[in-house]
Amino acid sequence: MSPQPRLVLNVDDTEAVRYAKTRTLQRAGYEVIEAGTGADALRLVDEREPSVVLLDVKLPDYSGIEICRIIKRDRPWILVLQVSASFVASADKARGLDSGADSYMAQPAEPEELVAAVRALFRLHDAENALRRLNDELEQRVADRTRELADSNARLQAEILERAKAEAALVQSQKMEAVGQLTGGIAHDFNNLLAAVVGGLSLIQRRSKEQPIVELAGHAMHAAQRGVKLISQLLAFSRTQELEAKPVDVNGLILGMQNLLVQSIGPTVAISTDLDPQAGHVLADANQLELALVNLAINARDAMAGNGRITLSTKVEPQPGSALKWIVVAVEDDGPGMPDAVRERAFDPFFTTKPAGQGTGLGLSQVYGVARQLGGRATIESQEGRGTKVMILLPQAQDFEAPILAAPLKDVPGGNGETVLLIEDDDDVRRVLSDALVELGYQIAVAENGVEAIAIVEGSPVDVVVLDYVMPGMTGAETAKRLKAIRPDLPIVFASGHADTRALADVPGAHRLLRKPFAFDELAQRLREELTRGA
């Protein structure tokens, strides 16, 4: 049985990624069938005999490497293009090609790159079929053999060129990943710097009796908070920011970001709101929702060439077949609108209508991804000459308790002489936190690393620990585990400027986390909670 012409089997366990690749290939004229597991992939290979298999390396039941070996063992004429978003090193590529794969590509890939890679495999498939026919008809078509082999060689040369382009794209992808990791590290360092700045300003506000100084400290604190927001955006770019879905007053969020919108899009664009008073609260990450709305507003400004009106609106809609409701958050402009072909691809990663160098094509795809990650979805309404409306549908928060606002520092109960062990490797942050803890009425013991902290707990009475998460040598999570082994009942409050804190899940009973930079009222409140709980 020979493979069916132009039939591609797309194997990927992530539905959104699988859908995007299928849609791209269908638009290029290929018939595509899908599988979400290795077992389904092998079944479809038996039933449909595709010409090309687009195979994800990481599957829930089998490894893509193993599936490739089985396909190549039983049907060597089927061509396999392995793809991966996780295994992109040279060794990973070599392992994939050694398993029999005909090509290897890192995800995410631009649609044009994916189509070009599949087209190259079909050219290789056609060349192999041509050679097979030549062998079958060798005696009858000796005169044509040289021409056919020359054509085959040309196609193989084209395949070499396509593979070279794919390797260049892989290098670019690795560079972007390195930039993301660098950005995350820089953001962590800036969080530590801001922690010292915010802490020092808090002490000035608390200790100073002169109103002009208090006001100046307040202005500086406002600027520092803007720095905190910038760091949050850097972490979002580096994809290390964890989304925290909490009840958010969506109308209040939109009204509170009016100044930010004016600064972002300029004075030549008018901004208006149409807010449903019944919208209430949505389950969202406030920082990421605000960032998405700002990005949509900037896109709208660019579409209107800097002149026009942007309207931010909210409304309540029922969820079909459910008692729950959607809160629709929309950004609408009166610009030129989108042609149907552009609107259909607007959420596709790397798709952009802007000139080269003026857009990455990731803005709308990030909005779509945030909406999906928060349990909602994103849609677009647009017609040429009638503007564009991008809508983010998020679930309405149900039966939540309004957050209790932290009291000002002077109203938060301080310490009663309890001993706080402060473990912090940054000198500036350690000095500021030490001053704050003394100001709050605590006795302090100080350690610069986990080894010093363990010695203190073994030899001195300690009531509660404030522990930095990221430290050289023994990490915060490792230190906490050692301290818990000595004192299982010892309360631990983590203070972290790092975004990725998944290792805390392995620390028993030590999940109280303060995000740097934090105000001292937060620190005071958290310490009283821990000491009261342990009493």
Coordinates of C-alpha atoms in Angstrom, one line a residue:
M1 CA 0.0 0.0 0.0
S2 CA 1.5 3.4 -1.0
P3 CA 1.0 6.6 0.8
Q4 CA -2.0 8.8 -0.1
P5 CA -0.8 11.9 -2.1
R6 CA -0.7 15.2 -0.2
L7 CA -2.0 13.7 3.1
V8 CA -0.4 14.9 6.3
L9 CA -0.8 13.3 9.7
N10 CA -0.4 16.1 12.4
V11 CA 0.5 14.5 15.8
D12 CA 0.5 16.9 18.8
D13 CA -1.1 16.5 22.3
T14 CA -1.6 20.3 22.7
E15 CA -4.9 21.1 21.0
A16 CA -4.2 24.8 20.3
V17 CA -0.8 24.1 18.8
R18 CA -2.1 21.2 16.8
Y19 CA -5.0 23.3 15.5
A20 CA -2.7 26.1 14.4
K21 CA -0.4 23.8 12.4
T22 CA -3.4 22.0 10.8
R23 CA -5.0 25.3 9.8
T24 CA -1.7 26.5 8.2
L25 CA -1.2 23.3 6.2
Q26 CA -4.8 23.2 5.0
R27 CA -4.5 26.7 3.7
A28 CA -1.4 25.6 1.8
G29 CA -3.6 23.0 0.1
Y30 CA -2.8 19.8 2.1
E31 CA -5.3 17.4 3.4
V32 CA -4.6 17.0 7.2
I33 CA -5.7 14.4 9.7
E34 CA -4.9 14.7 13.4
A35 CA -3.8 12.6 16.4
G36 CA -3.3 13.7 20.0
T37 CA -1.5 10.5 21.2
G38 CA 1.1 8.1 20.0
A39 CA -1.4 5.2 19.9
D40 CA -3.8 7.3 17.7
A41 CA -0.9 8.2 15.4
L42 CA 0.0 4.5 14.8
R43 CA -3.6 3.6 14.2
L44 CA -4.0 6.4 11.6
V45 CA -0.8 5.4 9.9
D46 CA -2.2 1.9 9.5
E47 CA -5.6 3.1 8.3
R48 CA -4.8 6.1 6.1
E49 CA -1.1 5.8 5.1
P50 CA -0.2 9.5 5.1
S51 CA 2.7 10.7 3.0
V52 CA 4.1 12.9 5.7
V53 CA 3.9 12.7 9.5
L54 CA 4.3 15.9 11.5
L55 CA 5.4 14.4 14.8
D56 CA 5.7 16.1 18.2
V57 CA 8.6 14.7 20.3
K58 CA 6.8 14.9 23.6
L59 CA 3.5 12.9 23.7
P60 CA 1.5 11.7 26.7
D61 CA 1.8 8.0 26.1
Y62 CA 4.8 7.3 23.8
S63 CA 7.9 9.3 23.0
G64 CA 7.8 10.8 19.5
I65 CA 11.3 9.3 19.0
E66 CA 9.8 5.8 19.6
I67 CA 6.8 6.5 17.3
C68 CA 9.2 7.6 14.5
R69 CA 11.3 4.4 14.8
I70 CA 8.1 2.2 14.5
I71 CA 6.9 4.2 11.4
K72 CA 10.2 4.0 9.7
R73 CA 10.6 0.3 10.6
D74 CA 7.2 -0.7 9.1
R75 CA 6.8 2.0 6.4
P76 CA 10.1 3.5 5.4
W77 CA 8.6 5.4 2.5
I78 CA 6.5 7.7 4.9
L79 CA 8.5 10.9 5.6
V80 CA 8.6 12.2 9.2
L81 CA 9.1 15.8 10.3
Q82 CA 9.8 15.9 14.0
V83 CA 8.9 19.1 15.9
S84 CA 9.5 20.2 19.5
A85 CA 9.2 23.3 21.7
S86 CA 11.3 21.7 24.5
F87 CA 14.0 19.6 22.9
V88 CA 15.8 22.1 20.7
A89 CA 19.5 21.5 21.4
S90 CA 21.8 20.0 18.8
A91 CA 21.9 16.7 20.7
D92 CA 18.1 16.6 20.7
K93 CA 18.0 17.2 16.9
A94 CA 20.7 14.5 16.4
R95 CA 18.7 12.0 18.5
G96 CA 15.6 12.7 16.4
L97 CA 17.3 12.3 13.1
D98 CA 19.0 9.1 14.3
S99 CA 15.6 7.7 15.0
G100 CA 14.8 7.9 11.3
A101 CA 13.2 11.4 11.1
D102 CA 13.7 13.1 7.7
S103 CA 13.8 16.6 9.2
Y104 CA 13.6 18.3 12.6
M105 CA 12.1 21.7 13.5
A106 CA 11.8 23.8 16.7
Q107 CA 8.4 25.1 17.8
P108 CA 7.0 27.7 17.6
A109 CA 7.7 28.0 13.8
E110 CA 6.4 30.7 11.5
P111 CA 3.6 29.4 9.2
E112 CA 5.7 30.0 6.1
E113 CA 8.6 28.0 7.6
L114 CA 6.3 25.1 8.5
V115 CA 4.7 25.0 5.0
A116 CA 8.2 25.3 3.4
A117 CA 9.5 22.3 5.4
V118 CA 6.5 20.1 4.6
R119 CA 6.7 21.2 0.9
A120 CA 10.4 20.2 0.9
L121 CA 9.5 16.7 2.3
F122 CA 6.9 16.3 -0.4
R123 CA 9.5 17.2 -3.0
L124 CA 11.7 14.5 -1.4
H125 CA 8.7 12.1 -1.5
D126 CA 8.1 12.9 -5.2
A127 CA 11.8 12.4 -5.9
E128 CA 11.8 8.9 -4.3
N129 CA 8.7 7.9 -6.2
A130 CA 10.3 9.1 -9.4
L131 CA 13.4 7.0 -8.7
R132 CA 11.1 4.0 -7.9
R133 CA 9.3 4.3 -11.2
L134 CA 12.7 4.6 -13.0
N135 CA 13.8 1.3 -11.4
D136 CA 10.5 -0.4 -12.5
E137 CA 10.8 0.9 -16.0
L138 CA 14.5 0.8 -16.5
E139 CA 14.6 -1.3 -19.6
Q140 CA 11.8 0.7 -21.3
R141 CA 13.0 4.2 -20.3
V142 CA 16.8 4.0 -20.5
A143 CA 16.9 7.2 -22.6
D144 CA 15.0 9.2 -19.9
R145 CA 17.0 7.9 -16.9
T146 CA 19.8 10.6 -17.0
R147 CA 17.2 13.4 -17.2
E148 CA 15.2 12.1 -14.3
L149 CA 18.3 11.6 -12.1
A150 CA 19.4 15.1 -12.9
D151 CA 15.9 16.4 -11.9
S152 CA 16.1 14.4 -8.7
N153 CA 19.5 15.8 -7.9
A154 CA 18.2 19.3 -8.3
R155 CA 15.3 18.6 -5.9
L156 CA 17.7 17.1 -3.4
Q157 CA 19.9 20.3 -3.6
A158 CA 16.7 22.3 -2.9
E159 CA 16.1 20.1 0.1
I160 CA 19.6 20.8 1.4
L161 CA 18.9 24.5 1.0
E162 CA 15.6 24.2 2.9
R163 CA 17.3 22.3 5.7
A164 CA 19.9 25.0 5.9
K165 CA 17.2 27.6 6.3
A166 CA 15.5 25.5 9.0
E167 CA 18.8 25.3 10.9
A168 CA 19.2 29.1 10.7
A169 CA 15.6 29.5 12.1
L170 CA 16.6 27.1 14.9
V171 CA 19.6 29.3 15.8
Q172 CA 17.3 32.3 15.9
S173 CA 14.8 30.6 18.1
Q174 CA 17.6 29.6 20.6
K175 CA 18.8 33.2 20.6
M176 CA 15.3 34.4 21.5
E177 CA 15.1 31.8 24.3
A178 CA 18.4 33.0 25.7
V179 CA 17.1 36.6 25.6
G180 CA 14.1 35.5 27.5
Q181 CA 16.2 33.8 30.2
L182 CA 18.5 36.9 30.5
T183 CA 15.4 39.1 30.9
G184 CA 14.1 36.9 33.7
G185 CA 17.4 37.1 35.5
I186 CA 17.6 40.9 35.1
A187 CA 14.1 41.3 36.4
H188 CA 14.9 39.3 39.5
D189 CA 17.9 41.5 40.2
F190 CA 15.8 44.6 39.7
N191 CA 13.2 43.2 42.1
N192 CA 15.9 43.0 44.8
L193 CA 17.0 46.6 44.1
L194 CA 13.4 47.8 44.2
A195 CA 12.9 45.9 47.5
A196 CA 15.7 48.0 49.1
V197 CA 14.3 51.2 47.6
V198 CA 10.7 50.6 48.6
G199 CA 11.8 49.4 52.0
G200 CA 14.0 52.5 52.6
L201 CA 11.1 54.8 51.5
S202 CA 8.7 53.1 53.8
L203 CA 11.1 53.7 56.7
I204 CA 11.4 57.4 55.8
Q205 CA 7.6 57.7 55.7
R206 CA 7.3 56.0 59.1
R207 CA 10.1 57.8 60.9
S208 CA 9.9 61.3 59.5
K209 CA 7.7 63.9 61.2
E210 CA 8.2 66.5 58.5
Q211 CA 5.3 66.6 56.0
P212 CA 7.4 67.8 53.0
I213 CA 9.8 64.8 53.4
V214 CA 6.9 62.4 53.8
E215 CA 5.4 63.8 50.5
L216 CA 8.7 63.5 48.7
A217 CA 9.0 59.9 49.9
G218 CA 5.5 59.3 48.6
H219 CA 6.3 60.6 45.2
A220 CA 9.4 58.4 45.1
M221 CA 7.4 55.4 46.2
H222 CA 4.9 56.1 43.4
A223 CA 7.9 56.0 40.9
A224 CA 9.2 52.8 42.5
Q225 CA 5.8 51.2 42.0
R226 CA 5.9 52.0 38.3
G227 CA 9.2 50.2 38.3
V228 CA 7.5 47.2 39.9
K229 CA 5.0 47.2 37.0
L230 CA 7.8 47.4 34.5
I231 CA 9.4 44.4 36.0
S232 CA 6.2 42.5 35.8
Q233 CA 6.1 43.2 32.1
L234 CA 9.7 42.0 31.7
L235 CA 8.7 38.7 33.5
A236 CA 5.8 38.3 31.2
F237 CA 8.0 38.7 28.1
S238 CA 10.4 36.1 29.5
R239 CA 7.4 33.8 30.1
T240 CA 8.4 33.2 33.7
Q241 CA 5.6 35.2 35.3
E242 CA 3.0 32.9 36.9
L243 CA -0.6 34.0 36.3
E244 CA -2.6 34.4 39.5
A245 CA -6.3 34.3 38.7
K246 CA -8.0 36.4 41.4
P247 CA -11.3 38.4 41.5
V248 CA -10.6 41.7 39.8
D249 CA -13.0 44.7 39.6
V250 CA -12.8 45.0 35.9
N251 CA -14.5 48.4 35.6
G252 CA -12.2 49.8 38.4
L253 CA -9.2 48.4 36.6
I254 CA -10.2 50.1 33.3
L255 CA -10.9 53.4 35.0
G256 CA -7.6 53.2 37.0
M257 CA -5.5 52.8 33.8
Q258 CA -6.8 55.9 32.0
N259 CA -3.6 57.9 32.6
L260 CA -1.5 54.9 31.5
L261 CA -3.5 54.7 28.3
V262 CA -3.1 58.4 27.5
Q263 CA 0.7 58.1 28.0
S264 CA 0.9 55.0 25.9
I265 CA -1.2 56.1 22.8
G266 CA -0.7 59.8 22.8
P267 CA -3.0 62.9 22.8
T268 CA -4.2 62.6 19.2
V269 CA -6.4 59.6 20.0
A270 CA -9.6 60.0 22.0
I271 CA -10.3 57.5 24.7
S272 CA -13.8 56.7 26.0
T273 CA -15.5 54.0 28.1
D274 CA -18.8 52.2 28.1
L275 CA -18.8 50.1 31.3
D276 CA -21.7 47.8 32.3
P277 CA -22.3 48.5 36.1
Q278 CA -23.3 44.8 36.4
A279 CA -19.9 43.6 35.3
G280 CA -18.6 43.2 38.8
H281 CA -15.5 41.0 39.3
V282 CA -13.8 38.7 36.8
L283 CA -11.3 35.9 37.5
A284 CA -8.1 37.3 36.0
D285 CA -4.5 38.2 36.6
A286 CA -4.8 42.0 36.9
N287 CA -1.3 42.8 35.6
Q288 CA -1.6 40.6 32.6
L289 CA -5.2 41.8 31.8
E290 CA -4.0 45.4 32.0
L291 CA -1.0 44.7 29.8
A292 CA -3.3 43.0 27.2
L293 CA -5.7 46.0 27.1
V294 CA -2.7 48.4 26.7
N295 CA -1.4 46.3 23.8
L296 CA -4.8 46.3 22.2
A297 CA -5.1 50.0 22.5
I298 CA -1.6 50.5 20.9
N299 CA -2.6 48.2 18.1
A300 CA -5.8 50.2 17.6
R301 CA -3.8 53.5 17.5
D302 CA -1.4 52.1 14.9
A303 CA -4.3 50.9 12.8
M304 CA -5.9 54.4 12.9
A305 CA -2.5 56.0 12.0
G306 CA -2.6 57.9 15.3
N307 CA -6.0 59.6 14.9
G308 CA -9.4 58.4 15.9
R309 CA -11.3 57.1 18.9
I310 CA -10.8 54.0 21.1
T311 CA -13.6 52.7 23.3
L312 CA -13.0 50.3 26.2
S313 CA -16.2 48.6 27.2
T314 CA -17.5 45.8 29.5
K315 CA -20.8 43.9 29.4
V316 CA -22.2 40.7 30.9
E317 CA -23.2 37.7 28.7
P318 CA -24.5 34.3 29.6
Q319 CA -22.4 31.2 28.9
P320 CA -24.5 28.9 26.7
G321 CA -25.7 25.8 28.5
S322 CA -24.5 27.1 31.9
A323 CA -25.7 29.2 34.8
L324 CA -22.3 31.0 34.8
K325 CA -21.7 34.3 32.9
W326 CA -19.0 35.8 30.8
I327 CA -17.7 39.3 31.3
V328 CA -16.8 40.7 27.9
V329 CA -13.9 43.2 28.0
A330 CA -13.6 44.9 24.6
V331 CA -11.3 47.4 22.9
E332 CA -12.9 49.0 19.8
D333 CA -11.6 51.5 17.3
D334 CA -13.0 53.4 14.3
G335 CA -10.1 52.7 12.1
P336 CA -10.0 51.1 8.6
G337 CA -10.9 47.6 9.8
M338 CA -9.6 44.2 8.6
P339 CA -10.1 42.3 5.4
D340 CA -11.6 38.8 6.0
A341 CA -8.3 37.1 5.2
V342 CA -6.4 39.3 7.8
R343 CA -9.1 38.8 10.5
E344 CA -9.1 35.0 10.1
R345 CA -5.3 35.0 10.8
A346 CA -5.1 37.8 13.3
F347 CA -4.5 35.5 16.3
D348 CA -1.9 33.3 14.5
P349 CA 1.6 33.6 16.0
F350 CA 4.0 35.7 14.0
F351 CA 1.3 37.0 11.6
T352 CA 1.5 40.8 11.1
T353 CA 0.5 43.3 8.5
K354 CA 3.1 45.8 9.6
P355 CA 6.3 46.4 7.6
A356 CA 9.4 44.4 8.4
G357 CA 11.0 45.4 11.6
Q358 CA 7.9 47.2 13.0
G359 CA 6.0 44.2 14.5
T360 CA 6.6 40.7 15.7
G361 CA 3.1 39.4 15.1
L362 CA 2.9 38.2 18.7
G363 CA 0.7 40.9 20.3
L364 CA -2.7 39.4 19.5
S365 CA -1.5 35.8 20.0
Q366 CA -0.4 36.8 23.5
V367 CA -3.8 38.3 24.2
Y368 CA -5.4 35.1 22.9
G369 CA -3.1 33.0 25.1
V370 CA -3.7 35.0 28.2
A371 CA -7.5 34.7 27.7
R372 CA -7.3 30.9 27.3
Q373 CA -4.9 30.5 30.3
L374 CA -7.5 32.4 32.4
G375 CA -10.3 30.1 31.3
G376 CA -11.8 32.4 28.7
R377 CA -11.4 33.2 25.0
A378 CA -10.8 36.1 22.6
T379 CA -12.6 37.0 19.4
I380 CA -12.5 39.7 16.8
E381 CA -15.2 41.6 15.0
S382 CA -14.0 43.7 12.0
Q383 CA -15.1 44.8 8.6
E384 CA -13.2 47.0 6.1
G385 CA -14.1 50.6 6.6
R386 CA -16.0 49.9 9.9
G387 CA -13.3 49.6 12.5
T388 CA -12.2 46.7 14.7
K389 CA -13.4 45.3 18.0
V390 CA -11.3 42.8 20.0
M391 CA -13.2 41.1 22.8
I392 CA -11.7 39.2 25.7
L393 CA -14.3 36.9 27.4
L394 CA -13.5 36.0 31.0
P395 CA -15.4 34.1 33.6
Q396 CA -17.3 36.2 36.2
A397 CA -16.1 35.6 39.8
Q398 CA -18.7 33.8 41.9
D399 CA -19.2 33.8 45.6
F400 CA -15.8 35.4 46.5
E401 CA -14.9 37.3 49.6
A402 CA -13.7 40.9 49.0
P403 CA -10.0 41.1 49.7
I404 CA -9.1 42.6 53.1
L405 CA -6.9 45.6 52.5
A406 CA -3.8 45.7 54.6
A407 CA -3.8 48.3 57.3
P408 CA -1.2 51.1 57.3
L409 CA 2.0 50.1 59.0
K410 CA 1.2 52.2 62.1
D411 CA -2.1 50.2 62.6
V412 CA -0.6 46.7 62.0
P413 CA 0.2 44.9 65.3
G414 CA 4.0 44.9 65.8
G415 CA 6.2 42.4 67.5
N416 CA 6.3 41.5 71.2
G417 CA 10.0 40.8 71.4
E418 CA 9.8 37.6 69.3
T419 CA 12.9 36.6 67.5
V420 CA 12.9 36.7 63.7
L421 CA 15.6 34.9 61.8
L422 CA 16.3 36.9 58.6
I423 CA 18.0 35.0 55.8
E424 CA 19.0 37.2 52.9
D425 CA 22.1 37.3 50.7
D426 CA 21.6 40.8 49.3
D427 CA 23.4 43.3 51.6
D428 CA 21.1 46.3 50.8
V429 CA 17.9 44.3 51.2
R430 CA 19.2 42.7 54.4
R431 CA 20.0 46.1 56.0
V432 CA 16.6 47.6 55.1
L433 CA 14.6 44.5 56.4
S434 CA 16.7 44.4 59.6
D435 CA 15.8 48.1 60.3
A436 CA 12.1 47.4 59.5
L437 CA 11.9 44.3 61.8
V438 CA 13.5 46.3 64.7
E439 CA 11.1 49.1 64.0
L440 CA 8.2 46.7 64.2
G441 CA 9.3 45.5 67.7
Y442 CA 11.1 42.2 66.9
Q443 CA 14.5 40.9 67.9
I444 CA 16.4 39.7 64.9
A445 CA 19.1 37.2 64.1
V446 CA 20.7 37.6 60.6
A447 CA 22.1 35.0 58.2
E448 CA 23.5 35.5 54.8
N449 CA 23.0 31.9 53.6
G450 CA 21.5 28.6 54.5
V451 CA 24.5 27.2 56.3
E452 CA 24.5 30.1 58.7
A453 CA 20.8 29.9 59.2
I454 CA 20.9 26.2 60.1
A455 CA 23.6 26.9 62.7
I456 CA 21.5 29.6 64.3
V457 CA 18.3 27.5 64.5
E458 CA 20.3 24.6 66.0
G459 CA 21.8 26.8 68.7
S460 CA 19.3 29.6 69.4
P461 CA 15.6 30.1 70.0
V462 CA 13.8 31.4 66.8
D463 CA 10.1 32.2 66.6
V464 CA 9.7 32.8 62.8
V465 CA 11.9 32.8 59.7
V466 CA 11.9 35.3 56.8
L467 CA 13.8 33.5 54.0
D468 CA 15.0 34.7 50.6
Y469 CA 14.0 32.2 47.8
V470 CA 17.0 32.6 45.5
M471 CA 20.4 32.4 47.1
P472 CA 23.8 31.1 45.9
G473 CA 24.8 27.7 47.2
M474 CA 21.9 26.3 49.2
T475 CA 18.6 27.7 47.7
G476 CA 15.8 29.0 49.8
A477 CA 13.7 25.8 49.2
E478 CA 16.6 23.6 50.3
T479 CA 17.3 25.7 53.3
A480 CA 13.6 25.6 54.3
K481 CA 13.6 21.8 54.1
R482 CA 16.7 21.6 56.4
L483 CA 15.1 24.0 58.9
K484 CA 11.8 22.0 58.9
A485 CA 13.8 18.8 59.6
I486 CA 15.2 20.5 62.7
R487 CA 12.0 22.4 63.8
P488 CA 8.9 21.0 62.0
D489 CA 6.7 23.7 63.7
L490 CA 8.9 26.6 62.7
P491 CA 6.9 29.2 60.7
I492 CA 8.6 30.3 57.5
V493 CA 7.8 33.3 55.3
F494 CA 9.4 33.3 51.9
A495 CA 10.4 36.7 50.4
S496 CA 11.1 36.4 46.7
G497 CA 11.7 38.7 43.7
H498 CA 11.9 35.6 41.5
A499 CA 8.9 34.6 39.3
D500 CA 9.5 30.8 39.2
T501 CA 8.8 29.5 42.7
R502 CA 7.5 26.0 41.9
A503 CA 10.1 24.4 44.2
L504 CA 8.1 25.7 47.1
A505 CA 5.6 23.0 46.5
D506 CA 8.1 20.5 47.9
V507 CA 8.5 22.4 51.2
P508 CA 6.0 21.2 53.8
G509 CA 4.0 24.0 55.5
A510 CA 6.2 26.8 54.1
H511 CA 4.1 28.4 51.4
R512 CA 3.6 31.9 52.8
L513 CA 5.2 34.0 50.1
L514 CA 5.9 37.7 49.9
R515 CA 6.7 39.1 46.5
K516 CA 9.5 41.5 46.4
P517 CA 9.3 44.5 46.6
F518 CA 6.7 44.6 49.3
A519 CA 5.5 47.2 51.8
F520 CA 6.3 46.8 55.4
D521 CA 2.7 46.6 56.4
E522 CA 2.5 43.4 54.3
L523 CA 5.6 42.0 56.2
A524 CA 4.1 43.0 59.6
Q525 CA 0.7 41.4 58.7
R526 CA 2.3 38.2 57.5
L527 CA 4.5 37.8 60.5
R528 CA 1.5 38.3 62.9
E529 CA -0.5 35.7 60.9
E530 CA 2.3 33.2 61.2
L531 CA 3.0 33.8 64.9
T532 CA -0.7 33.7 65.7
R533 CA -1.2 30.5 63.8
G534 CA 1.7 28.8 65.6
A535 CA 0.6 30.0 69.0

